[in-house]
Amino acid sequence: MTSADPPGPADSTPDGLTPEQRLAAGTRSPNIFIEAGPGTGKTTVSAYRFALQRFGAPARADTRAVVAVSFTRSATWSLWRRVQRTWGPSALAWPHRIVTLDTIVCDLLHDLLEHGLVRWPNGHKSLDVHDSWASFSSTVWSRSAYALRVNGDRVEIRTGSTPQYGARYPPAIVKQRLEEGICTHEDVRAVLEQLLQNDRCAERARGRLASTMRALIVDEAFDANDLDIAVIEFAIRAGVAVTLVGDPWQALYVFRGARPEAVLDLIELNAVRTLSLTRSFRWKDSAQRTLAERLRAGEPVTLPLRAGGAAPGVDVMLALQWKRLWEVGDHVLPLAFHAFKGGSEEAAATLLLNHLTRNVLGEDATYLRDALTALAITDLDTPRQLEPGLQDVAELLRQPGKAALNAAYSRLVQIVGTVSSRTLRPAHHSHTDRLADLAERVRNPGRLVPGLTTHQAKGREWDAVGVCLSPGERQALAGGLSVQVDTHRQLYVACTRACRTTTEFI
């Protein structure tokens, strides 16, 4: 039997789990780390683990919550759906829940505010927490910035200048909202991280976790940053049964402050038992299975090469940066222009991109929700309502020349103006260049394939995957990957999304 075969009577238990999956899900060890590589059933095991701690006999008299957390809404939703479908709605009856770790962080800060250990400006004890400031303002190119600092038992708002210009939300608008008790998740994290340096606040946080939770499951644990790791360690020391689930080879969020090496230290210092899921059900071809094994072993790898410029015969194209996907050829339609920066013009172009990705690929643009927020649009049905007008813009992009490009941009501004209060600036190459990239795809008569970055592809799989590599990335594969290097982990994830074939396109 190869590793591509499904579990059979000889290697699975009556509940359909393999022996190692059943051990990981059902162990009575209070604190465990489940190391789960690609396609090894991480979500399934996490769902069974949640159910055991929710319904298991030893915990039936304990009214505290079983909580599972992840770092993105999509990952949280995936686990929530699996638990609900497998165990029914009662598994998630309050106080048991599956939420983002930001929810736990907010709860800890609110508890400290409620008990008077810290004071928010103007005495607010209940905060209105948003994902970003985009609901209130567009970004501006500026050196002005703000920061929240804890001074004794008070949170202070400080404004000033930074050495470099960047796309930032105006500090005056931000300061006004902060004084009204409105903030972002980033603000909550910045304040809590400072507060946990205070012994009284740290002790209160540990007590809060101990009194409200009996078990905590942390999905994608290697995406944790220093604050996340501190909260997890507080839970362990408060006697909460902690399950960490993840794969150090798939730790991608260093740019957000993730510290995979610190997670490994946490596991070692707290004597957390490690259980591994080694059998992957993703590989449907022996060559792809061998590729994955060699990558993980740090052995040299050279991918088969194909030239771009035509429909590449793959289901998706992956790269480490969005820029590479726009450069590989007009047969690839990336799901974003770049990491979203919050500008209104960028948001308008993202609505147009979403119109194309939905109609051509059946997928939403990656930053659609960010774009709607940046345009102060609250109705999630708005993109569908705008389809006739957005199609007009797409038709204008079929025509060559700068005049047609400017006409398309002006029409897009007009359409967005019917649903948004934001003012978009006149046509300029920094705004119309995005539409020029879309025009090349609109004019392509062949089949378009979606383009995603490694970060967006994590957790997904396709039969045939194409990757776009820089010379340095190709050299890294040829020299063997190391789990300690961020770029190498990104390459590992890109090369392990395929069930059958991974091909490099140049």
Coordinates of C-alpha atoms in Angstrom, one line a residue:
M1 CA 0.0 0.0 0.0
T2 CA 1.4 3.5 -0.9
S3 CA 0.9 6.6 1.1
A4 CA -1.6 7.8 -1.5
D5 CA -4.1 5.0 -0.6
P6 CA -7.0 5.8 1.7
P7 CA -7.1 4.1 5.1
G8 CA -8.2 0.5 5.0
P9 CA -9.1 -2.1 7.6
A10 CA -5.5 -2.9 8.2
D11 CA -4.4 0.7 9.0
S12 CA -7.5 2.4 10.4
T13 CA -9.7 2.2 13.5
P14 CA -13.5 1.7 13.5
D15 CA -14.0 5.5 13.6
G16 CA -12.1 5.9 10.4
L17 CA -8.9 7.4 11.9
T18 CA -5.5 5.9 11.5
P19 CA -3.8 4.7 14.7
E20 CA -1.6 7.7 14.9
Q21 CA -4.5 10.1 14.3
R22 CA -6.6 8.3 17.0
L23 CA -3.7 8.5 19.5
A24 CA -3.2 12.2 18.8
A25 CA -7.0 12.9 19.1
G26 CA -7.6 10.7 22.2
T27 CA -4.5 10.9 24.3
R28 CA -5.1 11.7 28.0
S29 CA -1.9 13.8 28.2
P30 CA -3.0 17.3 29.2
N31 CA -0.6 19.2 27.0
I32 CA 0.4 17.9 23.6
F33 CA 1.8 19.1 20.3
I34 CA 0.4 17.4 17.2
E35 CA 2.9 17.8 14.4
A36 CA 0.9 17.6 11.2
G37 CA 2.4 17.8 7.8
P38 CA 0.5 18.5 4.5
G39 CA -2.5 16.2 4.0
T40 CA -2.2 14.3 7.3
G41 CA -5.7 15.1 8.6
K42 CA -4.9 18.0 10.9
T43 CA -8.5 19.4 10.8
T44 CA -10.0 16.0 11.4
V45 CA -7.8 15.3 14.4
S46 CA -8.4 18.8 15.8
A47 CA -12.2 18.2 15.5
Y48 CA -12.0 14.8 17.3
R49 CA -9.7 16.4 20.0
F50 CA -12.2 19.1 20.6
A51 CA -15.0 16.6 20.9
L52 CA -13.1 14.4 23.4
Q53 CA -12.4 17.4 25.6
R54 CA -16.0 18.7 25.2
F55 CA -17.9 15.5 25.9
G56 CA -15.3 13.2 27.6
A57 CA -16.4 11.8 31.0
P58 CA -13.6 13.3 33.1
A59 CA -14.7 16.8 32.1
R60 CA -18.5 16.5 32.3
A61 CA -18.7 18.2 35.7
D62 CA -16.4 21.0 34.6
T63 CA -18.5 24.0 33.4
R64 CA -15.5 25.8 32.0
A65 CA -15.1 26.2 28.2
V66 CA -13.3 24.1 25.6
V67 CA -11.9 26.6 23.2
A68 CA -10.2 26.2 19.8
V69 CA -8.4 29.1 18.2
S70 CA -6.6 29.9 15.0
F71 CA -5.1 33.0 13.5
T72 CA -7.4 33.6 10.5
R73 CA -11.2 33.6 10.1
S74 CA -10.9 31.1 7.2
A75 CA -9.0 28.6 9.3
T76 CA -11.3 29.1 12.3
W77 CA -14.4 28.6 10.0
S78 CA -12.9 25.4 8.6
L79 CA -12.5 23.9 12.0
W80 CA -15.9 25.2 13.3
R81 CA -17.7 23.7 10.3
R82 CA -15.9 20.3 10.8
V83 CA -16.9 20.2 14.5
Q84 CA -20.4 21.2 13.9
R85 CA -21.0 18.8 11.1
T86 CA -19.4 15.9 12.9
W87 CA -20.7 16.4 16.5
G88 CA -23.7 18.6 16.0
P89 CA -24.6 22.1 17.3
S90 CA -24.4 21.1 21.0
A91 CA -20.6 20.7 20.7
L92 CA -20.5 24.5 20.3
A93 CA -23.1 25.4 22.9
W94 CA -21.8 28.3 25.0
P95 CA -19.3 28.7 26.6
H96 CA -17.6 26.2 24.2
R97 CA -16.4 27.9 21.0
I98 CA -14.1 28.1 18.1
V99 CA -12.7 31.7 17.5
T100 CA -9.7 33.6 16.4
L101 CA -7.0 34.1 19.0
D102 CA -7.7 37.8 18.7
T103 CA -11.0 37.1 20.5
I104 CA -9.2 35.7 23.5
V105 CA -6.7 38.6 23.5
C106 CA -9.7 41.1 23.5
D107 CA -11.3 39.2 26.3
L108 CA -8.2 39.5 28.4
L109 CA -7.9 43.2 27.9
H110 CA -11.6 43.8 28.6
D111 CA -11.2 41.9 31.8
L112 CA -8.3 44.1 32.9
L113 CA -10.3 47.2 32.0
E114 CA -13.3 45.9 34.0
H115 CA -11.2 45.2 37.1
G116 CA -9.6 48.6 37.0
L117 CA -6.0 47.4 36.4
V118 CA -5.8 49.7 33.4
R119 CA -7.7 52.7 32.2
W120 CA -8.5 53.5 28.5
P121 CA -8.7 57.2 27.5
N122 CA -11.9 58.7 28.7
G123 CA -12.5 55.7 31.0
H124 CA -13.9 53.3 28.4
K125 CA -14.3 49.7 29.7
S126 CA -15.9 48.2 26.7
L127 CA -14.0 48.7 23.4
D128 CA -15.4 48.6 19.8
V129 CA -12.6 46.6 18.1
H130 CA -12.2 46.7 14.3
D131 CA -9.9 44.8 11.9
S132 CA -8.4 48.1 10.7
W133 CA -9.0 51.9 10.5
A134 CA -10.2 51.5 6.9
S135 CA -13.9 51.8 8.0
F136 CA -13.1 55.4 9.0
S137 CA -10.6 56.7 6.6
S138 CA -8.5 56.0 3.5
T139 CA -4.7 55.8 3.9
V140 CA -2.5 58.8 3.1
W141 CA 1.2 58.9 2.2
S142 CA 2.6 60.3 5.3
R143 CA 5.3 60.1 8.0
S144 CA 2.8 60.8 10.7
A145 CA 1.9 57.9 13.0
Y146 CA 0.4 57.1 16.4
A147 CA 1.2 54.6 19.2
L148 CA -0.5 53.5 22.4
R149 CA 1.7 53.4 25.4
V150 CA 0.9 52.1 28.9
N151 CA 2.0 54.6 31.6
G152 CA 1.3 53.2 35.0
D153 CA -2.3 52.2 34.9
R154 CA -3.2 54.4 32.0
V155 CA -3.2 54.0 28.2
E156 CA -1.9 57.0 26.5
I157 CA -2.2 58.0 22.8
R158 CA 1.0 59.4 21.4
T159 CA 1.5 60.9 17.9
G160 CA 4.6 61.9 16.0
S161 CA 6.7 61.4 12.9
T162 CA 8.5 58.3 11.6
P163 CA 11.7 58.3 9.6
Q164 CA 10.1 57.0 6.5
Y165 CA 6.9 57.8 4.5
G166 CA 4.3 55.1 4.3
A167 CA 0.6 54.5 3.6
R168 CA -1.0 55.4 7.0
Y169 CA -4.3 56.3 8.5
P170 CA -4.4 60.0 9.6
P171 CA -3.4 60.1 13.3
A172 CA -6.0 62.9 14.0
I173 CA -8.8 60.7 12.9
V174 CA -7.4 57.7 14.7
K175 CA -6.9 59.7 18.0
Q176 CA -10.5 60.8 17.9
R177 CA -11.8 57.3 17.5
L178 CA -9.5 55.9 20.3
E179 CA -10.8 58.5 22.7
E180 CA -14.3 57.3 21.8
G181 CA -13.4 53.7 22.7
I182 CA -12.9 52.5 19.1
C183 CA -9.7 50.7 18.2
T184 CA -8.2 47.9 16.1
H185 CA -7.1 44.4 17.0
E186 CA -3.5 45.6 16.5
D187 CA -4.1 48.3 19.2
V188 CA -5.5 45.7 21.6
R189 CA -2.5 43.5 21.1
A190 CA 0.0 46.4 21.5
V191 CA -1.6 47.4 24.8
L192 CA -2.0 43.9 26.2
E193 CA 1.6 43.0 25.4
Q194 CA 2.7 45.9 27.5
L195 CA 0.3 45.1 30.4
L196 CA 1.5 41.6 30.7
Q197 CA 4.9 42.9 31.7
N198 CA 3.1 44.0 34.9
D199 CA 3.0 41.3 37.6
R200 CA -0.6 42.2 38.7
C201 CA -1.9 42.2 35.2
A202 CA -0.1 39.0 34.3
E203 CA -1.5 37.2 37.4
R204 CA -5.1 38.5 36.6
A205 CA -4.7 37.2 33.0
R206 CA -3.6 33.7 34.2
G207 CA -6.6 33.7 36.6
R208 CA -9.0 34.7 33.8
L209 CA -7.8 31.8 31.6
A210 CA -8.0 29.3 34.5
S211 CA -11.5 30.3 35.5
T212 CA -13.0 30.4 32.0
M213 CA -11.2 27.5 30.2
R214 CA -10.6 23.8 30.8
A215 CA -9.0 23.1 27.4
L216 CA -7.4 25.2 24.6
I217 CA -6.7 23.9 21.1
V218 CA -4.4 26.1 19.1
D219 CA -4.5 25.5 15.3
E220 CA -1.6 26.6 13.1
A221 CA 0.4 27.1 16.3
F222 CA 3.6 28.1 14.4
D223 CA 1.9 31.3 13.3
A224 CA 2.0 32.6 16.9
N225 CA 3.9 35.8 17.8
D226 CA 5.4 36.7 21.1
L227 CA 2.0 37.8 22.6
D228 CA 0.2 34.7 21.4
I229 CA 3.0 32.5 22.9
A230 CA 2.7 34.4 26.2
V231 CA -1.0 33.8 26.3
I232 CA -0.6 30.1 25.5
E233 CA 2.1 29.7 28.2
F234 CA -0.2 31.5 30.7
A235 CA -2.9 28.9 29.8
I236 CA -0.5 26.0 30.4
R237 CA 0.7 27.4 33.7
A238 CA -2.9 28.1 34.7
G239 CA -3.7 24.4 34.4
V240 CA -5.6 24.6 31.1
A241 CA -5.1 21.5 28.9
V242 CA -3.4 22.9 25.8
T243 CA -3.2 21.2 22.4
L244 CA -0.9 22.8 19.9
V245 CA -1.4 21.7 16.2
G246 CA 0.8 22.7 13.4
D247 CA 3.9 22.1 11.2
P248 CA 7.1 24.1 11.6
W249 CA 7.7 23.7 7.9
Q250 CA 4.5 25.6 7.2
A251 CA 5.2 28.6 9.4
L252 CA 4.7 31.6 7.0
Y253 CA 3.7 34.6 9.0
V254 CA 7.1 35.9 10.2
F255 CA 6.2 39.2 8.5
R256 CA 3.4 39.5 11.0
G257 CA 5.7 38.8 13.9
A258 CA 5.3 35.0 14.0
R259 CA 8.2 33.2 15.8
P260 CA 8.2 29.5 15.0
E261 CA 11.5 29.0 16.9
A262 CA 9.9 30.4 20.0
V263 CA 7.0 28.0 19.7
L264 CA 9.5 25.1 19.7
D265 CA 11.1 26.6 22.8
L266 CA 7.6 26.8 24.4
I267 CA 7.1 23.1 23.7
E268 CA 10.4 22.1 25.1
L269 CA 10.4 24.3 28.2
N270 CA 6.9 23.2 29.2
A271 CA 7.6 19.5 28.5
V272 CA 4.7 19.3 26.0
R273 CA 4.4 15.8 24.6
T274 CA 4.9 15.6 20.8
L275 CA 2.7 13.3 18.6
S276 CA 3.3 13.2 14.9
L277 CA 0.9 12.6 12.0
T278 CA 3.2 11.2 9.3
R279 CA 0.9 9.7 6.8
S280 CA -0.3 12.1 4.1
F281 CA -3.4 11.4 2.0
R282 CA -2.7 14.2 -0.4
W283 CA -0.2 12.5 -2.7
K284 CA -1.8 10.8 -5.7
D285 CA 1.4 10.3 -7.6
S286 CA 4.6 8.8 -6.4
A287 CA 6.7 11.6 -7.9
Q288 CA 4.9 14.2 -5.9
R289 CA 5.2 12.1 -2.7
T290 CA 8.9 11.8 -3.3
L291 CA 9.3 15.5 -4.0
A292 CA 7.6 16.3 -0.6
E293 CA 9.8 13.9 1.3
R294 CA 13.0 15.2 -0.3
L295 CA 12.0 18.8 0.5
R296 CA 11.4 18.0 4.1
A297 CA 14.6 16.1 4.3
G298 CA 16.6 19.1 3.1
E299 CA 17.7 17.3 -0.1
P300 CA 18.4 19.1 -3.4
V301 CA 15.4 19.5 -5.6
T302 CA 15.0 20.6 -9.2
L303 CA 11.5 21.0 -10.5
P304 CA 10.5 20.2 -14.1
L305 CA 10.5 23.4 -16.3
R306 CA 7.9 24.8 -18.7
A307 CA 7.8 28.0 -20.6
G308 CA 4.9 30.3 -19.8
G309 CA 2.9 32.4 -22.3
A310 CA 0.1 30.0 -22.9
A311 CA -2.5 28.1 -20.9
P312 CA -0.1 26.1 -18.8
G313 CA -2.1 23.0 -18.1
V314 CA -2.1 23.5 -14.3
D315 CA -4.9 24.3 -11.9
V316 CA -3.2 27.2 -10.2
M317 CA 0.0 29.3 -10.4
L318 CA 1.8 30.0 -7.1
A319 CA 4.6 32.4 -6.2
L320 CA 6.1 33.9 -3.1
Q321 CA 5.1 37.5 -4.2
W322 CA 2.2 38.8 -6.1
K323 CA 4.5 40.7 -8.5
R324 CA 5.9 37.5 -9.9
L325 CA 2.4 36.3 -10.8
W326 CA 1.6 39.4 -12.8
E327 CA 4.9 39.0 -14.6
V328 CA 4.7 35.3 -15.5
G329 CA 2.2 35.8 -18.4
D330 CA -1.3 37.1 -19.2
H331 CA -2.6 33.5 -18.9
V332 CA -2.5 33.9 -15.1
L333 CA -5.1 36.0 -13.3
P334 CA -3.7 36.8 -9.8
L335 CA -6.3 37.2 -7.1
A336 CA -4.7 40.4 -5.8
F337 CA -2.5 43.2 -7.1
H338 CA -0.3 43.2 -4.0
A339 CA -0.7 43.2 -0.2
F340 CA -3.6 45.5 0.4
K341 CA -2.5 49.0 1.5
G342 CA -5.9 50.6 2.1
G343 CA -6.1 53.3 -0.7
S344 CA -9.5 54.1 -2.2
E345 CA -8.2 53.7 -5.8
E346 CA -6.6 50.4 -5.0
A347 CA -9.9 49.3 -3.4
A348 CA -11.9 50.3 -6.5
A349 CA -9.5 48.3 -8.7
T350 CA -10.0 45.4 -6.4
L351 CA -13.7 45.5 -7.0
L352 CA -13.0 45.2 -10.7
L353 CA -10.5 42.4 -10.2
N354 CA -13.1 40.6 -8.1
H355 CA -15.6 40.9 -10.9
L356 CA -13.2 39.2 -13.2
T357 CA -12.0 36.5 -10.8
R358 CA -15.6 35.7 -9.9
N359 CA -16.8 35.4 -13.5
V360 CA -13.7 33.7 -14.9
L361 CA -12.4 31.6 -12.0
G362 CA -15.3 31.4 -9.6
E363 CA -13.2 32.8 -6.8
D364 CA -13.4 36.1 -4.8
A365 CA -10.4 38.5 -5.0
T366 CA -8.2 38.0 -2.0
Y367 CA -8.7 41.4 -0.5
L368 CA -12.4 42.0 -1.5
R369 CA -13.5 42.5 2.1
D370 CA -10.7 44.9 2.7
A371 CA -11.6 46.8 -0.4
L372 CA -15.3 47.1 0.7
T373 CA -14.2 48.3 4.1
A374 CA -11.8 50.9 2.6
L375 CA -14.7 52.2 0.5
A376 CA -17.0 52.3 3.5
I377 CA -19.3 49.8 1.9
T378 CA -21.1 47.6 4.4
D379 CA -23.5 45.7 2.1
L380 CA -21.6 42.5 1.1
D381 CA -24.0 42.1 -1.9
T382 CA -22.7 45.4 -3.5
P383 CA -20.2 43.6 -5.8
R384 CA -23.0 41.6 -7.3
Q385 CA -25.1 44.8 -7.7
L386 CA -22.3 46.5 -9.5
E387 CA -21.7 43.7 -12.0
P388 CA -23.3 45.4 -15.1
G389 CA -21.2 48.6 -14.6
L390 CA -18.0 46.6 -13.8
Q391 CA -18.6 44.7 -17.0
D392 CA -18.7 48.0 -18.9
V393 CA -15.3 48.8 -17.5
A394 CA -14.0 45.3 -18.6
E395 CA -15.3 45.9 -22.1
L396 CA -13.5 49.3 -22.3
L397 CA -10.3 47.5 -21.3
R398 CA -10.5 45.3 -24.4
Q399 CA -9.7 48.4 -26.4
P400 CA -6.0 49.3 -26.8
G401 CA -4.4 52.6 -26.0
K402 CA -4.0 55.1 -23.1
A403 CA -7.3 56.8 -24.0
A404 CA -9.3 53.6 -23.5
L405 CA -7.4 52.9 -20.2
N406 CA -8.2 56.4 -18.9
A407 CA -11.9 56.0 -20.0
A408 CA -12.1 52.7 -18.2
Y409 CA -10.7 54.3 -15.0
S410 CA -13.1 57.2 -15.2
R411 CA -16.0 54.8 -15.6
L412 CA -14.8 52.8 -12.6
V413 CA -14.6 56.0 -10.5
Q414 CA -18.2 56.8 -11.6
I415 CA -19.5 53.3 -10.7
V416 CA -17.8 53.2 -7.3
G417 CA -19.1 56.7 -6.6
T418 CA -22.7 55.4 -6.7
V419 CA -22.1 53.2 -3.6
S420 CA -19.2 54.8 -1.8
S421 CA -18.6 58.2 -0.1
R422 CA -14.9 58.0 -0.7
T423 CA -13.4 60.4 -3.2
L424 CA -11.2 58.8 -5.8
R425 CA -8.4 60.8 -7.4
P426 CA -8.2 61.5 -11.1
A427 CA -6.5 59.2 -13.6
H428 CA -2.8 58.7 -12.9
H429 CA -0.4 55.9 -13.9
S430 CA -0.2 54.8 -10.2
H431 CA -3.9 54.1 -10.4
T432 CA -4.4 53.0 -14.0
D433 CA -1.4 50.6 -14.1
R434 CA -3.6 48.1 -12.2
L435 CA -6.2 48.4 -14.9
A436 CA -3.5 48.0 -17.6
D437 CA -2.5 44.6 -16.0
L438 CA -6.2 43.6 -16.0
A439 CA -6.5 44.7 -19.7
E440 CA -3.9 42.1 -20.7
R441 CA -6.0 39.3 -19.1
V442 CA -9.2 40.6 -20.6
R443 CA -7.7 40.5 -24.1
N444 CA -6.3 37.0 -23.6
P445 CA -8.4 34.6 -25.7
G446 CA -7.2 31.5 -23.9
R447 CA -7.9 29.8 -20.6
L448 CA -6.9 31.8 -17.5
V449 CA -5.7 30.2 -14.3
P450 CA -5.7 31.7 -10.8
G451 CA -2.6 33.1 -9.3
L452 CA -2.0 33.0 -5.6
T453 CA 0.9 33.7 -3.2
T454 CA 2.1 30.9 -1.0
H455 CA 0.4 32.6 2.0
Q456 CA -3.0 32.5 0.3
A457 CA -2.5 28.9 -0.9
K458 CA -1.6 27.5 2.5
G459 CA -4.2 24.9 3.6
R460 CA -5.4 24.3 0.0
E461 CA -4.6 21.6 -2.6
W462 CA -4.9 21.1 -6.4
D463 CA -4.0 18.3 -8.7
A464 CA -1.5 20.2 -10.8
V465 CA 0.4 23.2 -9.5
G466 CA 2.7 25.6 -11.3
V467 CA 5.2 27.8 -9.4
C468 CA 7.1 30.9 -10.4
L469 CA 10.5 31.2 -8.9
S470 CA 13.2 33.8 -8.8
P471 CA 16.7 32.7 -9.5
G472 CA 17.5 32.8 -5.8
E473 CA 14.5 30.7 -4.9
R474 CA 15.4 28.2 -7.6
Q475 CA 19.0 28.1 -6.1
A476 CA 17.5 27.5 -2.7
L477 CA 15.6 24.4 -3.8
A478 CA 18.7 23.1 -5.6
G479 CA 20.7 23.5 -2.4
G480 CA 18.2 21.9 -0.1
L481 CA 15.7 23.7 2.2
S482 CA 16.1 24.4 5.9
V483 CA 13.1 24.7 8.2
Q484 CA 14.8 27.6 10.0
V485 CA 14.7 29.9 6.9
D486 CA 11.4 31.8 6.2
T487 CA 11.8 31.8 2.4
H488 CA 12.6 28.1 2.5
R489 CA 9.4 27.4 4.4
Q490 CA 7.4 29.4 1.8
L491 CA 9.0 27.3 -1.0
Y492 CA 8.1 24.1 0.9
V493 CA 4.5 25.1 1.1
A494 CA 4.3 26.2 -2.6
C495 CA 5.8 22.8 -3.7
T496 CA 3.5 20.7 -1.5
R497 CA 0.1 22.0 -2.6
A498 CA -0.2 19.6 -5.6
C499 CA -1.7 16.1 -5.3
R500 CA 0.0 15.0 -8.6
T501 CA 2.5 17.4 -10.2
T502 CA 4.4 20.5 -9.4
T503 CA 6.0 22.3 -12.3
E504 CA 8.1 25.5 -12.5
F505 CA 7.1 28.1 -15.1
I506 CA 9.6 30.6 -16.6

